[in-house]
Amino acid sequence: MEYNVHTLSNGIRLLHVPSTSTISHACIIINTGSRDEDEKQMGLAHFIEHLIFKRTEKRNTNQILTRLESVGADLNAYTTKEYTCIHASFLHPYLDRTLDLFNDIVFHSLFPEEEMEKEKGVVLDEITSYLDQPEEAINDDFEDQLFKGHPFGRNILGTPETVNALTQKDILQFIKDNYKTDQIVVAVLGNYSLNKLVKVGAKYFESVPQNLSVKKRIAPIQNPAENIVVNKQIMQAHCMMGTQAYSLHHPYKAGLLLLNNMLGGTGMSSILNLQLREKYGIAYTIESNYSPLSDTGIFALYFGTDKEKVDKAISLIYKEFKKIKANPLTEIQLQKAKNKFIGQIALGEENRIGLIISMAKSLIDYHKIDDLETVFNKIRKVSVEDMATISNEILDESKLSSLTFFPVEN
């Protein structure tokens, strides 16, 4: 896909992706997330994401929320371990309105004390909601297990104690320390010329004060594998297993993405779904996921089942792991897996807002954006030997940790 990048004098990059659609999509991504928080400030990055919609120097909450919705547009945001993202989808004429609002909420929010206190209650409800959903809570607890002692293991939402303790001073200092202008990308996919985007982008972001101080991040260490069972008053058993994996920049990233897709990725024909659900009927949900991060990665799989079937499910999973390691893929099997994965990626490109966010992240992570054919070629270059090496490294039982939420009587 064609794209252009223009860097403003303060380091903020404008990403332009032309489209002929009447619908436009835009995002602003900041390379900061929960991993950049102090331990006593867990939940701060996510809390800021909530508060930027509350009050700015020129708008109140209602004016912020209706600025785009009043013209039928969609506005939303999210926080991850490494990113903060605000995104919008809107009709073609409203580019100026959208970038104006992005600038206002990101760089001119006031964070008033009364709004902070109200929003703390909202975040505490969000934390409680996640705790009431064991399939969600186990993911956070498992990452804490994998990255014990490192910011990657901390819950993005924080804890009731840390959220209640957050102050306006904490917010302003975090923004000063982490909102680096050369680590911010404003991206737009729409029917605009490059000159149009640069003109509107410069209008709203050229005046942002330059901040190029160095970000200090510490890579996690590999903790010993642990198998933990937690008794809970729930109806179904929930289990996760996995390990730290390859980073965004590792040469085996494409191979592990492919292996993950074969094991428990998108679709009903994954290896684990065919075994645990279709053949034995012991798990409604069985899925795996590989999330590459800037200096590490996470490979994990999740399943839920009746408590009587947990041991059987784990045994079947390990059996599949052993088969993969003992019987390397043939060229034909590998080609089929590649064709499936490439097709899924191509279909995913139809999600325009997901596409522009992905491209903006790529610009931050790699300082470039690969077109689809380059992505496909990286997958095509994965060899049978690569897959054997990756399988033996990632599916090594001695390195796999597990966490099980096991049902007990009230």
Short mmCIF file of N, CA and C in Angstrom, two decimals, residues 16-121:
data_model
loop_
_atom_site.label_atom_id
_atom_site.label_comp_id
_atom_site.label_asym_id
_atom_site.label_seq_id
_atom_site.Cartn_x
_atom_site.Cartn_y
_atom_site.Cartn_z
N HIS A 16 0.79 9.37 5.97
CA HIS A 16 -0.27 9.59 4.99
C HIS A 16 -0.48 8.33 4.17
N VAL A 17 -1.70 7.79 4.20
CA VAL A 17 -2.04 6.62 3.41
C VAL A 17 -3.26 6.97 2.56
N PRO A 18 -3.08 7.13 1.25
CA PRO A 18 -4.19 7.53 0.39
C PRO A 18 -5.23 6.45 0.22
N SER A 19 -6.48 6.87 0.06
CA SER A 19 -7.59 5.96 -0.14
C SER A 19 -8.65 6.69 -0.96
N THR A 20 -9.47 5.95 -1.69
CA THR A 20 -10.54 6.57 -2.47
C THR A 20 -11.89 6.52 -1.75
N SER A 21 -11.91 5.96 -0.55
CA SER A 21 -13.16 5.80 0.19
C SER A 21 -13.66 7.15 0.73
N THR A 22 -14.97 7.22 0.95
CA THR A 22 -15.54 8.41 1.60
C THR A 22 -15.36 8.35 3.11
N ILE A 23 -14.96 7.18 3.62
CA ILE A 23 -14.70 7.01 5.05
C ILE A 23 -13.19 7.12 5.29
N SER A 24 -12.82 7.94 6.27
CA SER A 24 -11.41 8.11 6.63
C SER A 24 -11.16 7.53 8.02
N HIS A 25 -9.91 7.19 8.27
CA HIS A 25 -9.52 6.64 9.56
C HIS A 25 -8.23 7.32 10.00
N ALA A 26 -8.14 7.62 11.29
CA ALA A 26 -6.95 8.30 11.80
C ALA A 26 -6.62 7.81 13.19
N CYS A 27 -5.36 7.91 13.54
CA CYS A 27 -4.95 7.57 14.91
C CYS A 27 -3.75 8.41 15.30
N ILE A 28 -3.57 8.57 16.58
CA ILE A 28 -2.34 9.12 17.12
C ILE A 28 -1.81 8.08 18.11
N ILE A 29 -0.59 7.63 17.85
CA ILE A 29 0.02 6.59 18.69
C ILE A 29 1.24 7.17 19.39
N ILE A 30 1.30 6.93 20.69
CA ILE A 30 2.41 7.39 21.51
C ILE A 30 3.13 6.16 22.04
N ASN A 31 4.42 6.12 21.86
CA ASN A 31 5.20 4.95 22.26
C ASN A 31 5.45 4.97 23.77
N THR A 32 4.36 4.81 24.50
CA THR A 32 4.46 4.68 25.95
C THR A 32 3.25 3.91 26.46
N GLY A 33 3.47 3.11 27.48
CA GLY A 33 2.40 2.29 28.03
C GLY A 33 2.68 1.91 29.46
N SER A 34 2.07 0.83 29.91
CA SER A 34 2.16 0.47 31.32
C SER A 34 3.57 0.05 31.73
N ARG A 35 4.41 -0.39 30.78
CA ARG A 35 5.77 -0.79 31.15
C ARG A 35 6.61 0.41 31.58
N ASP A 36 6.16 1.62 31.28
CA ASP A 36 6.92 2.82 31.60
C ASP A 36 6.51 3.42 32.95
N GLU A 37 5.63 2.76 33.66
CA GLU A 37 5.16 3.26 34.95
C GLU A 37 6.08 2.83 36.09
N ASP A 38 6.06 3.61 37.15
CA ASP A 38 6.64 3.21 38.42
C ASP A 38 5.76 2.13 39.04
N GLU A 39 6.34 1.24 39.83
CA GLU A 39 5.54 0.18 40.44
C GLU A 39 4.41 0.74 41.30
N LYS A 40 4.67 1.85 41.97
CA LYS A 40 3.65 2.45 42.84
C LYS A 40 2.59 3.21 42.03
N GLN A 41 2.81 3.32 40.71
CA GLN A 41 1.87 4.06 39.86
C GLN A 41 1.20 3.15 38.84
N MET A 42 1.05 1.87 39.16
CA MET A 42 0.41 0.93 38.26
C MET A 42 -0.96 1.46 37.82
N GLY A 43 -1.20 1.42 36.52
CA GLY A 43 -2.47 1.89 35.99
C GLY A 43 -2.45 3.33 35.53
N LEU A 44 -1.30 4.00 35.66
CA LEU A 44 -1.23 5.43 35.35
C LEU A 44 -1.43 5.72 33.86
N ALA A 45 -0.76 4.97 32.98
CA ALA A 45 -0.90 5.22 31.54
C ALA A 45 -2.35 5.03 31.10
N HIS A 46 -2.99 3.99 31.60
CA HIS A 46 -4.39 3.73 31.28
C HIS A 46 -5.30 4.80 31.87
N PHE A 47 -5.00 5.26 33.06
CA PHE A 47 -5.79 6.31 33.72
C PHE A 47 -5.74 7.61 32.91
N ILE A 48 -4.56 7.93 32.39
CA ILE A 48 -4.42 9.12 31.54
C ILE A 48 -5.29 8.98 30.30
N GLU A 49 -5.28 7.80 29.71
CA GLU A 49 -6.11 7.56 28.51
C GLU A 49 -7.58 7.84 28.80
N HIS A 50 -8.05 7.51 30.00
CA HIS A 50 -9.42 7.82 30.39
C HIS A 50 -9.63 9.32 30.54
N LEU A 51 -8.69 9.98 31.22
CA LEU A 51 -8.88 11.38 31.61
C LEU A 51 -8.78 12.37 30.46
N ILE A 52 -8.11 12.01 29.37
CA ILE A 52 -7.97 12.97 28.28
C ILE A 52 -9.32 13.29 27.63
N PHE A 53 -10.34 12.49 27.92
CA PHE A 53 -11.67 12.76 27.38
C PHE A 53 -12.52 13.61 28.33
N LYS A 54 -11.93 14.11 29.40
CA LYS A 54 -12.72 14.78 30.43
C LYS A 54 -12.74 16.30 30.33
N ARG A 55 -11.60 16.92 30.22
CA ARG A 55 -11.60 18.38 30.10
C ARG A 55 -10.28 18.87 29.55
N THR A 56 -10.36 19.80 28.62
CA THR A 56 -9.16 20.43 28.06
C THR A 56 -9.25 21.93 28.29
N GLU A 57 -8.26 22.64 27.77
CA GLU A 57 -8.24 24.09 27.96
C GLU A 57 -9.43 24.78 27.30
N LYS A 58 -10.02 24.15 26.27
CA LYS A 58 -11.13 24.81 25.57
C LYS A 58 -12.41 23.97 25.47
N ARG A 59 -12.39 22.74 25.99
CA ARG A 59 -13.60 21.90 25.89
C ARG A 59 -13.90 21.20 27.21
N ASN A 60 -15.19 21.05 27.49
CA ASN A 60 -15.59 20.22 28.62
C ASN A 60 -15.86 18.80 28.12
N THR A 61 -16.22 17.91 29.03
CA THR A 61 -16.41 16.51 28.66
C THR A 61 -17.42 16.34 27.54
N ASN A 62 -18.57 16.99 27.66
CA ASN A 62 -19.61 16.86 26.66
C ASN A 62 -19.14 17.34 25.29
N GLN A 63 -18.41 18.44 25.26
CA GLN A 63 -17.91 18.97 23.99
C GLN A 63 -16.88 18.04 23.35
N ILE A 64 -16.08 17.39 24.18
CA ILE A 64 -15.09 16.42 23.67
C ILE A 64 -15.80 15.22 23.06
N LEU A 65 -16.77 14.67 23.80
CA LEU A 65 -17.43 13.44 23.37
C LEU A 65 -18.34 13.64 22.17
N THR A 66 -18.88 14.84 22.03
CA THR A 66 -19.80 15.08 20.91
C THR A 66 -19.12 15.71 19.69
N ARG A 67 -17.87 16.12 19.84
CA ARG A 67 -17.19 16.81 18.74
C ARG A 67 -17.17 15.96 17.47
N LEU A 68 -16.91 14.68 17.60
CA LEU A 68 -16.93 13.79 16.44
C LEU A 68 -18.23 13.01 16.31
N GLU A 69 -18.80 12.60 17.44
CA GLU A 69 -20.03 11.82 17.38
C GLU A 69 -21.17 12.62 16.74
N SER A 70 -21.15 13.94 16.88
CA SER A 70 -22.21 14.77 16.31
C SER A 70 -22.22 14.75 14.79
N VAL A 71 -21.12 14.31 14.18
CA VAL A 71 -21.08 14.18 12.72
C VAL A 71 -20.99 12.70 12.31
N GLY A 72 -21.41 11.83 13.24
CA GLY A 72 -21.48 10.40 12.93
C GLY A 72 -20.18 9.65 13.01
N ALA A 73 -19.16 10.29 13.54
CA ALA A 73 -17.84 9.64 13.62
C ALA A 73 -17.72 8.79 14.88
N ASP A 74 -16.71 7.94 14.88
CA ASP A 74 -16.44 7.06 16.02
C ASP A 74 -15.08 7.43 16.61
N LEU A 75 -15.03 7.61 17.92
CA LEU A 75 -13.79 7.97 18.62
C LEU A 75 -13.56 7.00 19.75
N ASN A 76 -12.32 6.52 19.88
CA ASN A 76 -12.02 5.58 20.95
C ASN A 76 -10.53 5.60 21.25
N ALA A 77 -10.12 4.85 22.26
CA ALA A 77 -8.72 4.82 22.67
C ALA A 77 -8.43 3.53 23.42
N TYR A 78 -7.15 3.18 23.51
CA TYR A 78 -6.76 2.04 24.33
C TYR A 78 -5.30 2.19 24.76
N THR A 79 -4.94 1.44 25.78
CA THR A 79 -3.58 1.43 26.31
C THR A 79 -3.07 0.00 26.34
N THR A 80 -1.82 -0.20 25.96
CA THR A 80 -1.19 -1.51 26.05
C THR A 80 0.06 -1.40 26.92
N LYS A 81 0.82 -2.49 26.94
CA LYS A 81 2.07 -2.47 27.71
C LYS A 81 3.04 -1.41 27.17
N GLU A 82 2.97 -1.15 25.85
CA GLU A 82 3.97 -0.27 25.23
C GLU A 82 3.40 0.93 24.47
N TYR A 83 2.09 0.97 24.26
CA TYR A 83 1.52 2.05 23.44
C TYR A 83 0.30 2.68 24.10
N THR A 84 0.06 3.94 23.73
CA THR A 84 -1.21 4.60 23.99
C THR A 84 -1.74 5.03 22.62
N CYS A 85 -2.98 4.68 22.32
CA CYS A 85 -3.53 4.95 20.98
C CYS A 85 -4.91 5.58 21.09
N ILE A 86 -5.10 6.69 20.37
CA ILE A 86 -6.41 7.30 20.20
C ILE A 86 -6.74 7.18 18.72
N HIS A 87 -7.95 6.73 18.38
CA HIS A 87 -8.27 6.52 16.98
C HIS A 87 -9.70 6.95 16.67
N ALA A 88 -9.93 7.24 15.41
CA ALA A 88 -11.25 7.70 14.98
C ALA A 88 -11.52 7.28 13.55
N SER A 89 -12.80 7.06 13.23
CA SER A 89 -13.26 6.83 11.87
C SER A 89 -14.33 7.88 11.58
N PHE A 90 -14.27 8.50 10.40
CA PHE A 90 -15.11 9.67 10.14
C PHE A 90 -15.29 9.87 8.64
N LEU A 91 -16.28 10.66 8.29
CA LEU A 91 -16.50 10.99 6.88
C LEU A 91 -15.42 11.94 6.39
N HIS A 92 -15.14 11.85 5.10
CA HIS A 92 -14.05 12.59 4.47
C HIS A 92 -13.92 14.07 4.86
N PRO A 93 -15.00 14.84 4.96
CA PRO A 93 -14.84 16.28 5.23
C PRO A 93 -14.31 16.65 6.60
N TYR A 94 -14.21 15.67 7.53
CA TYR A 94 -13.96 16.02 8.92
C TYR A 94 -12.54 15.74 9.40
N LEU A 95 -11.59 15.76 8.49
CA LEU A 95 -10.18 15.57 8.88
C LEU A 95 -9.72 16.67 9.83
N ASP A 96 -9.98 17.91 9.49
CA ASP A 96 -9.56 19.04 10.32
C ASP A 96 -10.14 18.92 11.72
N ARG A 97 -11.40 18.61 11.80
CA ARG A 97 -12.09 18.46 13.10
C ARG A 97 -11.45 17.33 13.92
N THR A 98 -11.10 16.24 13.26
CA THR A 98 -10.53 15.08 13.97
C THR A 98 -9.14 15.39 14.52
N LEU A 99 -8.26 15.94 13.69
CA LEU A 99 -6.89 16.22 14.16
C LEU A 99 -6.88 17.33 15.20
N ASP A 100 -7.80 18.27 15.08
CA ASP A 100 -7.94 19.31 16.10
C ASP A 100 -8.27 18.67 17.45
N LEU A 101 -9.20 17.72 17.44
CA LEU A 101 -9.58 17.06 18.70
C LEU A 101 -8.43 16.21 19.24
N PHE A 102 -7.72 15.48 18.36
CA PHE A 102 -6.55 14.71 18.80
C PHE A 102 -5.56 15.61 19.53
N ASN A 103 -5.24 16.74 18.92
CA ASN A 103 -4.30 17.67 19.52
C ASN A 103 -4.80 18.15 20.88
N ASP A 104 -6.07 18.48 20.94
CA ASP A 104 -6.64 19.06 22.15
C ASP A 104 -6.59 18.09 23.33
N ILE A 105 -7.03 16.86 23.09
CA ILE A 105 -7.11 15.93 24.22
C ILE A 105 -5.75 15.38 24.63
N VAL A 106 -4.83 15.24 23.68
CA VAL A 106 -3.51 14.67 24.01
C VAL A 106 -2.58 15.72 24.63
N PHE A 107 -2.63 16.94 24.12
CA PHE A 107 -1.64 17.95 24.55
C PHE A 107 -2.21 19.11 25.36
N HIS A 108 -3.53 19.15 25.54
CA HIS A 108 -4.11 20.29 26.27
C HIS A 108 -5.12 19.87 27.33
N SER A 109 -5.08 18.61 27.74
CA SER A 109 -5.97 18.16 28.82
C SER A 109 -5.53 18.77 30.15
N LEU A 110 -6.52 19.05 31.01
CA LEU A 110 -6.25 19.74 32.28
C LEU A 110 -6.16 18.80 33.48
N PHE A 111 -6.76 17.64 33.40
CA PHE A 111 -6.75 16.65 34.49
C PHE A 111 -7.22 17.26 35.81
N PRO A 112 -8.41 17.85 35.84
CA PRO A 112 -8.91 18.45 37.08
C PRO A 112 -9.15 17.41 38.17
N GLU A 113 -8.92 17.81 39.40
CA GLU A 113 -9.00 16.89 40.53
C GLU A 113 -10.38 16.23 40.63
N GLU A 114 -11.45 17.02 40.42
CA GLU A 114 -12.79 16.45 40.58
C GLU A 114 -13.07 15.39 39.53
N GLU A 115 -12.55 15.59 38.30
CA GLU A 115 -12.71 14.58 37.26
C GLU A 115 -11.87 13.35 37.57
N MET A 116 -10.71 13.56 38.14
CA MET A 116 -9.85 12.44 38.52
C MET A 116 -10.57 11.53 39.52
N GLU A 117 -11.19 12.12 40.51
CA GLU A 117 -11.86 11.33 41.54
C GLU A 117 -13.03 10.55 40.94
N LYS A 118 -13.80 11.18 40.05
CA LYS A 118 -14.91 10.47 39.40
C LYS A 118 -14.40 9.32 38.55
N GLU A 119 -13.32 9.57 37.79
CA GLU A 119 -12.82 8.56 36.87
C GLU A 119 -12.14 7.41 37.59
N LYS A 120 -11.61 7.68 38.78
CA LYS A 120 -11.06 6.57 39.56
C LYS A 120 -12.14 5.53 39.84
N GLY A 121 -13.34 6.00 40.12
CA GLY A 121 -14.45 5.08 40.36
C GLY A 121 -14.76 4.24 39.12
#
